[in-house]
Structures are given as C-alpha cells and as structure tokens.
Short mmCIF file of C-alpha atoms in Angstrom, two decimals:
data_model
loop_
_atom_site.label_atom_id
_atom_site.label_comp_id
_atom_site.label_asym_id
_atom_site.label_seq_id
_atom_site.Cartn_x
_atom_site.Cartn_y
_atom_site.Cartn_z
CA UNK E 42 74.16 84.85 89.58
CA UNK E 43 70.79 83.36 89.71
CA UNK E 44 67.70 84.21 91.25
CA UNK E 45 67.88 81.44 93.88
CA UNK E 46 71.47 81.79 94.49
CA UNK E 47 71.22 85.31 95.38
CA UNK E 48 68.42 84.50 97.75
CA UNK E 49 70.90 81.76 99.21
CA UNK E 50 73.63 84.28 99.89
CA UNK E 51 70.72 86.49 101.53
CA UNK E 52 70.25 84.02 103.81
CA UNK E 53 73.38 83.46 104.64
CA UNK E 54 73.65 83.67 108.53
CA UNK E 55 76.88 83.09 111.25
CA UNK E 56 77.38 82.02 114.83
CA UNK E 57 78.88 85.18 116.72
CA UNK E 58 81.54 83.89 119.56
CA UNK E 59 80.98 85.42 122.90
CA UNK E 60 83.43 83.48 125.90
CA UNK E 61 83.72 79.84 125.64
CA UNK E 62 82.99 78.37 128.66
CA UNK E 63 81.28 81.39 130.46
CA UNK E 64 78.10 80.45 129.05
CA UNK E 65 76.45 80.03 132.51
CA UNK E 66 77.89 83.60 133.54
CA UNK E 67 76.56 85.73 130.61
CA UNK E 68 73.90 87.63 132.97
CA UNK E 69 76.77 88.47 135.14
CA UNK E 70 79.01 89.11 132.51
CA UNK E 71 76.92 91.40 130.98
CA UNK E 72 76.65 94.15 133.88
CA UNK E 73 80.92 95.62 133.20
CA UNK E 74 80.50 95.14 129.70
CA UNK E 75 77.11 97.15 129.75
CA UNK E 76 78.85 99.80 132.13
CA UNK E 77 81.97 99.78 130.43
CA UNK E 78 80.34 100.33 127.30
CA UNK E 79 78.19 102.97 128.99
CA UNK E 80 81.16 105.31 129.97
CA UNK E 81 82.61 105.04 126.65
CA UNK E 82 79.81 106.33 124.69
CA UNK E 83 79.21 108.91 127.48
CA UNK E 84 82.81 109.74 127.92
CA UNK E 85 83.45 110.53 124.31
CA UNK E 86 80.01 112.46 124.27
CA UNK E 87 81.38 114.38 126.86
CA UNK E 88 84.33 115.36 125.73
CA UNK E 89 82.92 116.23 121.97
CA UNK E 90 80.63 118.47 124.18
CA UNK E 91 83.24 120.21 125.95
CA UNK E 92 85.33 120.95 123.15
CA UNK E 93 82.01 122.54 120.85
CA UNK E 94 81.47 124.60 123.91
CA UNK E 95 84.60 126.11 125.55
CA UNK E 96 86.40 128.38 123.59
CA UNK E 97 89.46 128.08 124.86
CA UNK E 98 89.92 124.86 123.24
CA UNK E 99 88.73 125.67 119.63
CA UNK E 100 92.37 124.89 119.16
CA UNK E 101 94.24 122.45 116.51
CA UNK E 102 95.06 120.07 118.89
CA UNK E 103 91.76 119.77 120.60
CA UNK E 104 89.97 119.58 117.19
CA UNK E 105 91.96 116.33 116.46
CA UNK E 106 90.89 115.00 119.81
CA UNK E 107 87.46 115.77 118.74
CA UNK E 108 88.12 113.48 115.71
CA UNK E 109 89.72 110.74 118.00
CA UNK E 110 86.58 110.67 120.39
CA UNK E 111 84.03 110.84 117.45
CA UNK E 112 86.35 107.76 115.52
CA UNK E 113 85.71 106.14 119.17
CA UNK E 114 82.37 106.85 119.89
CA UNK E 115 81.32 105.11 116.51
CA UNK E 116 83.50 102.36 117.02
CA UNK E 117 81.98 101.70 120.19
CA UNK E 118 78.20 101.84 118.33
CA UNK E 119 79.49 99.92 115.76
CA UNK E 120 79.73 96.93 118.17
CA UNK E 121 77.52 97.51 121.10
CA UNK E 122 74.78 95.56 119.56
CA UNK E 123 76.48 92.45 118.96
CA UNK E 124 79.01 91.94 122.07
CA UNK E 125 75.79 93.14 124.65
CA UNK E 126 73.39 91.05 122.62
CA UNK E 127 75.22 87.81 122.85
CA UNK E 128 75.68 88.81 126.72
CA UNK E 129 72.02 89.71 127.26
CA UNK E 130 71.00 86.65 125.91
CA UNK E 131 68.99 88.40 122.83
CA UNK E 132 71.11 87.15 119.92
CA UNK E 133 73.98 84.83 118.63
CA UNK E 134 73.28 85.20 114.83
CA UNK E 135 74.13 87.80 112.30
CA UNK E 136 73.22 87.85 108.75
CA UNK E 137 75.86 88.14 105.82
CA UNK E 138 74.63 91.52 104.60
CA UNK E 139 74.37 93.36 108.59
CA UNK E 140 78.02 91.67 109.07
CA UNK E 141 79.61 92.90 105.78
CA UNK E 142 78.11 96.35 106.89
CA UNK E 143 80.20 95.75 110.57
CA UNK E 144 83.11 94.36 108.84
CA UNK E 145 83.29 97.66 106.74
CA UNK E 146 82.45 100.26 109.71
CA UNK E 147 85.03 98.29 111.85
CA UNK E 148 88.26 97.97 109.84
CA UNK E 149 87.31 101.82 108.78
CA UNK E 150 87.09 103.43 111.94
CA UNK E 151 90.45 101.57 112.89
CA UNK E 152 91.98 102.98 109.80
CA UNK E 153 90.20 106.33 110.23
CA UNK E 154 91.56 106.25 113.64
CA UNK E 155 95.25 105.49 113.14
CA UNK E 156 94.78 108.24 110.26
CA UNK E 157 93.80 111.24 113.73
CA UNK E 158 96.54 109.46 115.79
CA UNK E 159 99.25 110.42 112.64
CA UNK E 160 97.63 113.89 112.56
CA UNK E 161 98.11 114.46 116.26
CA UNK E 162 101.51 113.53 116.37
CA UNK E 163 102.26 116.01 113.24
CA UNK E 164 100.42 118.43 115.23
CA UNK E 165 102.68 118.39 118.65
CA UNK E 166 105.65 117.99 115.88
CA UNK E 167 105.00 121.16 114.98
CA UNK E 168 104.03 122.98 117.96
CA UNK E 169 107.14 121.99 119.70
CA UNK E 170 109.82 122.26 116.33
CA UNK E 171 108.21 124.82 114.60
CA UNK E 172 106.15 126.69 117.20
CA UNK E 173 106.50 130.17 115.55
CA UNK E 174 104.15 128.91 112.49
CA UNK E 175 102.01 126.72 114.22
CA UNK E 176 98.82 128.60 113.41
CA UNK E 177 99.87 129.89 110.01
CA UNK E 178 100.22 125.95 109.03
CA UNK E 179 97.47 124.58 111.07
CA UNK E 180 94.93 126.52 110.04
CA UNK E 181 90.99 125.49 110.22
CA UNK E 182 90.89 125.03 106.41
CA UNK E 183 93.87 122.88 106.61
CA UNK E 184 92.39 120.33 109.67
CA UNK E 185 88.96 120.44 107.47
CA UNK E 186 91.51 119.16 104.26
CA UNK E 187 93.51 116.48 106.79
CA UNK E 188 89.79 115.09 108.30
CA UNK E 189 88.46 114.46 104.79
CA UNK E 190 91.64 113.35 103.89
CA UNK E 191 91.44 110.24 106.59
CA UNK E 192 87.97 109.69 105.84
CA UNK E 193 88.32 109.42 102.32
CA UNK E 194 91.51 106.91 102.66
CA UNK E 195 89.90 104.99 105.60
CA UNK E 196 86.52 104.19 103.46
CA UNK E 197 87.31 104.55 99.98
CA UNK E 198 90.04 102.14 99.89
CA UNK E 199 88.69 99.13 102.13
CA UNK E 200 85.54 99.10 99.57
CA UNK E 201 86.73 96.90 97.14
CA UNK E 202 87.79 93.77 99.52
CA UNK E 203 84.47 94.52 102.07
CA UNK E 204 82.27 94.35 98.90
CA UNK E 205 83.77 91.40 97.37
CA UNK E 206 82.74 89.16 100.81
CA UNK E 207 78.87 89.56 99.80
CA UNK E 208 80.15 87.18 96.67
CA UNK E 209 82.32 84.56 98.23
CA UNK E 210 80.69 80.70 99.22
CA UNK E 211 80.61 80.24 102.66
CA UNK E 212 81.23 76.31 103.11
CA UNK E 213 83.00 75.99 106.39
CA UNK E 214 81.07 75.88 109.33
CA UNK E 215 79.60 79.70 110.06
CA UNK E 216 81.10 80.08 113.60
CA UNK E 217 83.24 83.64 114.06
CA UNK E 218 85.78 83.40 116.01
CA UNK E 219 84.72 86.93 118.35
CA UNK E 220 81.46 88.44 119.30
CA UNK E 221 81.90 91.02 115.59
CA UNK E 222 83.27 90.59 112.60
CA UNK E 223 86.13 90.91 111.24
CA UNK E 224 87.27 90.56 107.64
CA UNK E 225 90.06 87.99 108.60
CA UNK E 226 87.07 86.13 110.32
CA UNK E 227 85.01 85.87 106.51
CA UNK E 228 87.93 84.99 104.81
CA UNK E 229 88.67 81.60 107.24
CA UNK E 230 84.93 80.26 106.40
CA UNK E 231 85.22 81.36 102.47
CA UNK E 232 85.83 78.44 99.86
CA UNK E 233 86.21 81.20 96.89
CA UNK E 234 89.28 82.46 95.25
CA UNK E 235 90.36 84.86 98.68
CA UNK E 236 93.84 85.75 97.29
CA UNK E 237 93.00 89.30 96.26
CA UNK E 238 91.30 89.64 99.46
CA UNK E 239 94.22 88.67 101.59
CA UNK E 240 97.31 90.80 99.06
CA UNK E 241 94.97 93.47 98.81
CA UNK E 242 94.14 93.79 102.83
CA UNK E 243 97.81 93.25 103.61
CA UNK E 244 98.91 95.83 101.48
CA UNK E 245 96.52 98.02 103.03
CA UNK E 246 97.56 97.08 106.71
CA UNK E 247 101.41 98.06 105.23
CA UNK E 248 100.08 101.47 103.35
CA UNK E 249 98.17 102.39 106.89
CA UNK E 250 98.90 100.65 110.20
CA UNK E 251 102.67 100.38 109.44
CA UNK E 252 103.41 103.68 107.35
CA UNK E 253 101.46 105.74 109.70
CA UNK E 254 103.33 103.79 113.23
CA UNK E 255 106.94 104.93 111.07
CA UNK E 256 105.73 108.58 110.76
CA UNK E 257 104.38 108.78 114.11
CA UNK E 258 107.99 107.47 115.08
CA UNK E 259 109.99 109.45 113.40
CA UNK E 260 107.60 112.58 114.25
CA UNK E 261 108.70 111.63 118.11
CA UNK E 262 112.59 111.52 117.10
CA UNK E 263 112.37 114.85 115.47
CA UNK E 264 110.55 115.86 118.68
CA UNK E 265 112.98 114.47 121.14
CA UNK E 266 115.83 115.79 118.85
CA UNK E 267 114.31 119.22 118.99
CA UNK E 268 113.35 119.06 123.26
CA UNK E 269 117.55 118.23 123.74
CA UNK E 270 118.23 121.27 122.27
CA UNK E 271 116.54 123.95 125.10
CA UNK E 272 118.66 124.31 127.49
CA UNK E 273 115.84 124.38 130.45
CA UNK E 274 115.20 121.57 132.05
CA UNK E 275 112.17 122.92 133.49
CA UNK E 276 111.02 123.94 129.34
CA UNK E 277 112.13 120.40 128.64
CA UNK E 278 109.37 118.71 130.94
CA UNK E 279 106.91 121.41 129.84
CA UNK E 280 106.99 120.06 126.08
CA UNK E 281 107.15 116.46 126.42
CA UNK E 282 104.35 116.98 128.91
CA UNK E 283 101.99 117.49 126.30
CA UNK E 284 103.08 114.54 124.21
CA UNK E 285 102.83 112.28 126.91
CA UNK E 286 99.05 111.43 126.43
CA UNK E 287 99.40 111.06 122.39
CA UNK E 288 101.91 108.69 123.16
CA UNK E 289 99.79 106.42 125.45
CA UNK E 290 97.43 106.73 123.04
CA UNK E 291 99.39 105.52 119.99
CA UNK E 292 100.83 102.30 122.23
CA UNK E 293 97.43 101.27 123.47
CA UNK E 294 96.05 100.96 119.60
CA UNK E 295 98.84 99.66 117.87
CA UNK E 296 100.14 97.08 120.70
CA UNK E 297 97.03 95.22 120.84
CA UNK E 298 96.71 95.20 117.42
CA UNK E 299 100.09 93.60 116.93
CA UNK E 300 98.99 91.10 118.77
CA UNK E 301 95.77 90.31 117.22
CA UNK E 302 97.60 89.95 113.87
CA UNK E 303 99.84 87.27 115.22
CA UNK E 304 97.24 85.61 116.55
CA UNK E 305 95.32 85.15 113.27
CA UNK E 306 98.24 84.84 111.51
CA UNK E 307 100.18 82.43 113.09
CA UNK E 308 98.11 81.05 115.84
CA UNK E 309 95.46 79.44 113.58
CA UNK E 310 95.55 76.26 115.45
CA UNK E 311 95.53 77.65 119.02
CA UNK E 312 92.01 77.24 120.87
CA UNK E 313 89.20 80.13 119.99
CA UNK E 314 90.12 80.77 124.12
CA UNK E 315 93.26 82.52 122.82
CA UNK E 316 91.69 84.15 119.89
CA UNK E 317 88.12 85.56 121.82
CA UNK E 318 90.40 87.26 124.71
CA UNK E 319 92.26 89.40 122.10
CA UNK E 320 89.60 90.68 120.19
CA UNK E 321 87.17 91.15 123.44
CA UNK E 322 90.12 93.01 124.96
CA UNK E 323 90.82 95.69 121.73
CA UNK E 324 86.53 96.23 121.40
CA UNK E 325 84.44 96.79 124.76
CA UNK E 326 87.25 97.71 127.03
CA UNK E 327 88.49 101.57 126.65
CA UNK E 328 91.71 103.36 128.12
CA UNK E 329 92.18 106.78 130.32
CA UNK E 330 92.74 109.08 127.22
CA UNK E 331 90.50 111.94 125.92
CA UNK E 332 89.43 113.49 129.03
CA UNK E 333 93.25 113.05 129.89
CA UNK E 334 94.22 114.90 126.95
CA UNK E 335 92.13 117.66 127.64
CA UNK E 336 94.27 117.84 130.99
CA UNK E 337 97.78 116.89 130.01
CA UNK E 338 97.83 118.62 126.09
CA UNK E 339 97.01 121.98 127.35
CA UNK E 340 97.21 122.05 131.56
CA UNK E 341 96.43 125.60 131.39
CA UNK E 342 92.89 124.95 130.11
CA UNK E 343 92.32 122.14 133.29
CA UNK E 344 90.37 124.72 135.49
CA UNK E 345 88.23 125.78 132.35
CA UNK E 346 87.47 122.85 131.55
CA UNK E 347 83.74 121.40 133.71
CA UNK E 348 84.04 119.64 136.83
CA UNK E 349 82.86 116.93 135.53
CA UNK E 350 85.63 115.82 133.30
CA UNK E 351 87.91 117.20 135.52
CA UNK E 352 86.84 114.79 138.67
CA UNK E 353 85.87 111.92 136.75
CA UNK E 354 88.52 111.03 134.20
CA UNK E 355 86.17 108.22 132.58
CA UNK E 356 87.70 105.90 130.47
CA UNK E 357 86.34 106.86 127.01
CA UNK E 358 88.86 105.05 124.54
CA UNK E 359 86.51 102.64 122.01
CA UNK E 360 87.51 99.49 120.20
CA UNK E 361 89.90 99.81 117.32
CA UNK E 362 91.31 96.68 114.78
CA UNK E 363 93.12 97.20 111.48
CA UNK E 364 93.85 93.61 111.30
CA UNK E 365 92.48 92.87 107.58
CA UNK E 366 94.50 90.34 106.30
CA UNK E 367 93.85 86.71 106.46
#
C-alpha cells in the first residue's frame, strides 16, 4: 500500500448516529444518559470495592461477580465517550483507527462477558450438585486459570477480523447506524472482499454466544434435576434462591442480543429508528444485578455487606453486544 493511500485510510472518518429526530432534545437527553451512565461506573466500582474488602466474600462465586462488574465497568468506559459526546453536543465523528480500537474493546468485553456468565453458572452447578467438593474444585488457582482462559478466547480470537477493517475501502456513505461501533456497522459501508469477515465472525458468534447459552442451559437442567431430588421444600427454595440472580443476568444479555442480530440481519431495510433503539437500549442502560447478587447469591452475607449497597441497589449492569456478523 502506498504512501498516500495509507494516509487516505488515516483519514478515514464516520458519522456516529445518536436519535433521529431528537436532535432538538440532545441537552435534555443527555442528563439520564449522563446519570445512568454515572451509576453504572459507580455501581460496579462499588461492588469491586466491597468484594476486595470484606472477607466474607473472598468466595468463588463472588470472585466471578468481580469479573462480571469489571467486564461491565469497561464496557461502560468503552462507550461513554461517544454516546455522551454526541449528546453533549462535543462530537459526531470518529476516526477509522479510534473506531477499530472500540469495535475491538466492544465485541471483546461482550465475549469476555458471556465467557464469566458460563463460569457462574458452572459455579452454582457445582455448589448445588456437587456441594461436598466445591472448594477442592474451585480453588483460587483454578478461577485465576478460568479468568485468563476468557480473556485469552475473548481477545485473541476477534483479532484477526478487527484488524482486517483498518484494510477494507470504505465507499458507502460513512454514517453508523448507533452512537459506537460495531463490526457489523464497518462491514455495511466496506466495498472490499468482507466474506472472511462475515464466516469468520459468525462462526465466532456460534463457538461463543450460542455454545456458551447451551452450557449455561444444560448447567440449569442438571441443576433443576438435582433441586427435585431433596425432599425439603423449604431446601428446595434455599438453592434455587441463589440461582435466581445468574439467571436474570444471563436473559438480560443474551435476549437483547438476539434481537440486535435480527435486526442487522434481517431488518436491513427497516428505518435506522428501529436499528438506533436496539443498540442504545443493550449500551447506556444497565439492569438491577451485581449489588443484587451480593444479596440473593449468599443472603447470609446481606448484613455484612455496607449500607450502602444494601439501601441503594443501583443499577450497575454495562452494555454488552456479541453481534459480529454482518
């Protein structure tokens, strides 16, 4: 590639879509997105800090929600800038290379994060069927092993198709279709060769967000098998009780994602008014979920844990998308 062609592609820059039509409201707009954006930052900083600093839940379970509200509170940073920047009336324009570098933290953090989600649910699968070697098999080396584990498969295998977008002609008008990007988003304004982009992504949407939603199922079968067979009632409630909030969890990232992926799969031709609710929906706006797990895993540790989370309950659940493929 030439000199002056590189410094083309440099230049490169596209037109970030905040709400059509809502122009005239941005300043308004702006105030729940800020706070909303606020409390998840703070939320998942909060938790994090409770978790390094009571010991009473320097515990398997609680180190995965660590994991899920780090995942979260990156997300959320990875995105902040452009969705508050469009709404504070700074900036509409991003630059090829700072979007390739969102595209990449995005779509890993989503994989990174339905990568904690599977480790959670093996976690409660074996605290409830197997509660006799629950520490023996979850032991801190073995979490350290599973973390690097996700982190390796969430970056390491995305590189190849993130990279590749730096290289690609851009010929079709450089309007996004949210207030991010997304890979899906790059490959509708390429004019290159995008085939191994699009088998490659969807094979990684198959070998992540759909084998890791199977195992998470049949983890919950093998755990609802298991519950039937104690006898109590009472010991019954007590051990779906602490799946309950994992399971919220799961529904609220995968649902919305499933619907994201129809909608740039098959709703090409709908109006960017279908396609900007969707993605605004899955990014800024968070869900009741870590400080609930800290109540609802473990409701022993509620009164340990400070007042704060206790009382407050913030919504601290970050963006998440896994929706690669074309």
């Amino acid at each position: 590639m030439s000199v002056q062609s590189v410094s083309k592609v440099n230049n490169i820059t596209f037109l970030l879509t905040g709400f059509p039509g809502l122009e005239q409201e941005y300043p308004w707009l702006s105030i729940p997105f800020s706070c909303i954006y606020a409390m998840v930052l703070s939320g998942n900083c909060l938790v994090l800090h409770v978790i390094r600093t009571e010991p009473s839940l320097h515990q398997p379970m609680f180190y995965f929600l660590a994991m899920l509200a780090l995942t979260d509170l990156c997300m959320g940073l990875s995105t902040v800038h452009t969705v508050l920047g469009i709404l504070w009336g700074l900036s509409q324009e991003i630059g090829l290379d700072a979007c390739i570098a969102q595209t990449f933290f995005v779509h890993g953090l989503s994989c990174m994060e339905s990568g904690v989600l599977l480790a959670m649910a093996f976690d409660r699968f074996t605290a409830i069927c197997n509660p006799l070697r629950y520490t023996s098999i979850l032991t801190n080396t073995r979490i350290i092993n599973m973390g690097m584990a996700i982190v390796g498969r969430s970056f390491l295998f995305i590189t190849a198709p993130i990279v590749r977008l730096k290289f690609f002609h851009y010929c079709r008008p450089h309007i996004l279709s949210h207030s991010f990007c997304l890979h899906q988003d790059l490959l509708r304004l390429a004019c290159s060769d995008i085939r191994f982009n699009s088998f490659y992504a969807l094979a990684l949407v198959i070998c992540t967000l759909l084998l890791d939603s199977v195992l998470i199922l049949i983890s919950y079968v093998l755990i609802l098998h298991s519950v039937l067979t104690i006898a109590s009632r009472e010991e019954r409630f007590k051990s779906l009780q602490t799946c309950v909030s994992h399971i919220c969890a799961v529904l609220v990232f995968y649902i919305p994602i499933i619907g994201l992926t129809m909608v740039h799969r098959f709703g090409k031709h709908l109006s960017p008014v279908v396609h900007v609710p969707h993605g605004q929906h899955l990014y800024p706006f968070p869900t009741l979920d870590e400080p609930h797990h800290l109540q609802c895993q473990n409701p022993t540790n509620t009164q340990q844990v400070p007042e704060m989370v206790h009382q407050t309950k913030l919504s601290t659940r970050g963006p998440c998308v896994l929706t690669m493929g074309k």
